[in-house]
GROMACS .gro file of N, CA and C in nm:
model
  165
    1UNK      N    1   0.072  -0.084   0.026
    1UNK     CA    2   0.010   0.019  -0.008
    1UNK      C    3   0.098   0.070   0.019
    2UNK      N    4   0.045   0.235  -0.041
    2UNK     CA    5   0.110   0.304  -0.053
    2UNK      C    6   0.075   0.458  -0.010
    3UNK      N    7   0.175   0.470   0.129
    3UNK     CA    8   0.180   0.584   0.219
    3UNK      C    9   0.167   0.705   0.179
    4UNK      N   10   0.039   0.761   0.179
    4UNK     CA   11   0.087   0.950   0.139
    4UNK      C   12   0.180   1.056   0.159
    5UNK      N   13   0.207   1.162   0.097
    5UNK     CA   14   0.341   1.208   0.140
    5UNK      C   15   0.314   1.294   0.300
    6UNK      N   16   0.400   1.288   0.385
    6UNK     CA   17   0.302   1.369   0.474
    6UNK      C   18   0.357   1.505   0.471
    7UNK      N   19   0.300   1.589   0.516
    7UNK     CA   20   0.258   1.721   0.487
    7UNK      C   21   0.293   1.791   0.660
    8UNK      N   22   0.373   1.879   0.637
    8UNK     CA   23   0.365   1.942   0.793
    8UNK      C   24   0.220   2.042   0.765
    9UNK      N   25   0.139   2.095   0.950
    9UNK     CA   26   0.045   2.141   0.892
    9UNK      C   27   0.068   2.274   0.851
   10UNK      N   28  -0.037   2.387   0.747
   10UNK     CA   29  -0.022   2.443   0.686
   10UNK      C   30  -0.016   2.624   0.767
   11UNK      N   31  -0.058   2.566   0.926
   11UNK     CA   32  -0.024   2.680   0.969
   11UNK      C   33   0.102   2.673   1.019
   12UNK      N   34   0.247   2.602   1.046
   12UNK     CA   35   0.336   2.578   1.060
   12UNK      C   36   0.414   2.606   0.861
   13UNK      N   37   0.333   2.586   0.783
   13UNK     CA   38   0.437   2.580   0.696
   13UNK      C   39   0.430   2.772   0.642
   14UNK      N   40   0.284   2.835   0.687
   14UNK     CA   41   0.310   2.998   0.749
   14UNK      C   42   0.362   3.036   0.773
   15UNK      N   43   0.397   2.972   0.892
   15UNK     CA   44   0.485   3.032   0.983
   15UNK      C   45   0.594   3.040   0.965
   16UNK      N   46   0.648   2.948   0.867
   16UNK     CA   47   0.791   2.954   0.864
   16UNK      C   48   0.798   3.030   0.734
   17UNK      N   49   0.745   3.090   0.650
   17UNK     CA   50   0.729   3.156   0.553
   17UNK      C   51   0.727   3.254   0.506
   18UNK      N   52   0.677   3.346   0.641
   18UNK     CA   53   0.678   3.432   0.692
   18UNK      C   54   0.828   3.488   0.796
   19UNK      N   55   0.838   3.387   0.850
   19UNK     CA   56   0.972   3.415   0.940
   19UNK      C   57   1.101   3.434   0.800
   20UNK      N   58   1.091   3.338   0.689
   20UNK     CA   59   1.202   3.349   0.625
   20UNK      C   60   1.199   3.559   0.565
   21UNK      N   61   1.059   3.560   0.501
   21UNK     CA   62   1.035   3.680   0.441
   21UNK      C   63   1.061   3.774   0.582
   22UNK      N   64   1.037   3.763   0.738
   22UNK     CA   65   1.109   3.881   0.788
   22UNK      C   66   1.214   3.869   0.828
   23UNK      N   67   1.336   3.812   0.777
   23UNK     CA   68   1.449   3.825   0.836
   23UNK      C   69   1.476   3.845   0.666
   24UNK      N   70   1.376   3.769   0.547
   24UNK     CA   71   1.523   3.870   0.447
   24UNK      C   72   1.463   3.965   0.428
   25UNK      N   73   1.325   4.074   0.462
   25UNK     CA   74   1.302   4.196   0.526
   25UNK      C   75   1.430   4.271   0.613
   26UNK      N   76   1.422   4.194   0.732
   26UNK     CA   77   1.580   4.259   0.795
   26UNK      C   78   1.732   4.225   0.707
   27UNK      N   79   1.769   4.215   0.709
   27UNK     CA   80   1.850   4.166   0.642
   27UNK      C   81   1.856   4.280   0.478
   28UNK      N   82   1.761   4.319   0.442
   28UNK     CA   83   1.734   4.402   0.356
   28UNK      C   84   1.786   4.567   0.409
   29UNK      N   85   1.691   4.586   0.481
   29UNK     CA   86   1.719   4.647   0.571
   29UNK      C   87   1.836   4.697   0.675
   30UNK      N   88   1.929   4.616   0.683
   30UNK     CA   89   2.005   4.611   0.747
   30UNK      C   90   2.144   4.662   0.627
   31UNK      N   91   2.130   4.590   0.488
   31UNK     CA   92   2.257   4.582   0.418
   31UNK      C   93   2.178   4.834   0.372
   32UNK      N   94   2.085   4.809   0.369
   32UNK     CA   95   2.001   4.969   0.305
   32UNK      C   96   2.124   5.050   0.415
   33UNK      N   97   2.074   5.019   0.544
   33UNK     CA   98   2.179   5.101   0.656
   33UNK      C   99   2.287   5.097   0.649
   34UNK      N  100   2.353   4.989   0.646
   34UNK     CA  101   2.500   5.081   0.571
   34UNK      C  102   2.532   5.106   0.517
   35UNK      N  103   2.459   5.116   0.319
   35UNK     CA  104   2.486   5.192   0.260
   35UNK      C  105   2.464   5.383   0.260
   36UNK      N  106   2.353   5.364   0.324
   36UNK     CA  107   2.379   5.503   0.395
   36UNK      C  108   2.465   5.506   0.504
   37UNK      N  109   2.464   5.448   0.550
   37UNK     CA  110   2.619   5.551   0.639
   37UNK      C  111   2.718   5.515   0.561
   38UNK      N  112   2.773   5.479   0.442
   38UNK     CA  113   2.913   5.487   0.380
   38UNK      C  114   2.822   5.602   0.305
   39UNK      N  115   2.712   5.622   0.239
   39UNK     CA  116   2.720   5.791   0.216
   39UNK      C  117   2.749   5.909   0.269
   40UNK      N  118   2.715   5.844   0.408
   40UNK     CA  119   2.695   5.970   0.519
   40UNK      C  120   2.861   6.035   0.540
   41UNK      N  121   2.939   5.927   0.563
   41UNK     CA  122   3.090   5.971   0.572
   41UNK      C  123   3.080   5.994   0.498
   42UNK      N  124   3.099   5.975   0.332
   42UNK     CA  125   3.163   6.045   0.252
   42UNK      C  126   3.103   6.143   0.254
   43UNK      N  127   2.955   6.174   0.232
   43UNK     CA  128   2.927   6.320   0.234
   43UNK      C  129   3.009   6.447   0.316
   44UNK      N  130   3.023   6.365   0.481
   44UNK     CA  131   3.117   6.439   0.589
   44UNK      C  132   3.251   6.453   0.526
   45UNK      N  133   3.304   6.387   0.486
   45UNK     CA  134   3.483   6.378   0.434
   45UNK      C  135   3.508   6.498   0.297
   46UNK      N  136   3.358   6.508   0.184
   46UNK     CA  137   3.372   6.641   0.109
   46UNK      C  138   3.324   6.792   0.128
   47UNK      N  139   3.213   6.709   0.278
   47UNK     CA  140   3.240   6.845   0.376
   47UNK      C  141   3.368   6.966   0.431
   48UNK      N  142   3.438   6.827   0.494
   48UNK     CA  143   3.520   6.892   0.575
   48UNK      C  144   3.610   6.874   0.440
   49UNK      N  145   3.674   6.865   0.328
   49UNK     CA  146   3.770   6.882   0.244
   49UNK      C  147   3.670   7.046   0.158
   50UNK      N  148   3.547   7.020   0.184
   50UNK     CA  149   3.512   7.227   0.131
   50UNK      C  150   3.518   7.277   0.238
   51UNK      N  151   3.518   7.273   0.340
   51UNK     CA  152   3.549   7.367   0.461
   51UNK      C  153   3.719   7.396   0.475
   52UNK      N  154   3.798   7.300   0.436
   52UNK     CA  155   3.956   7.250   0.451
   52UNK      C  156   3.983   7.453   0.326
   53UNK      N  157   3.902   7.371   0.243
   53UNK     CA  158   3.989   7.450   0.132
   53UNK      C  159   3.901   7.620   0.142
   54UNK      N  160   3.834   7.641   0.159
   54UNK     CA  161   3.783   7.780   0.159
   54UNK      C  162   3.852   7.893   0.224
   55UNK      N  163   3.897   7.780   0.379
   55UNK     CA  164   3.936   7.844   0.470
   55UNK      C  165   4.097   7.917   0.461
   0.00000   0.00000   0.00000
C-alpha cells in the first residue's frame, strides 16, 4: 500500500514562510542602513574638504 506524503500543518508552513520573509526584510534593511552610513561618511568627508579648501 502506498503511503501519502507527510505534509506539515498549514499554519506551520505559513509561519515558516513569514519568518523567512521577515529575516529577508531585516537583511535588506540592514544592507540599506550600511549603504546610508557609507554615504553619510563620504558626504562628511566632502564637506570637511570643502571647509578646509575655503579657509
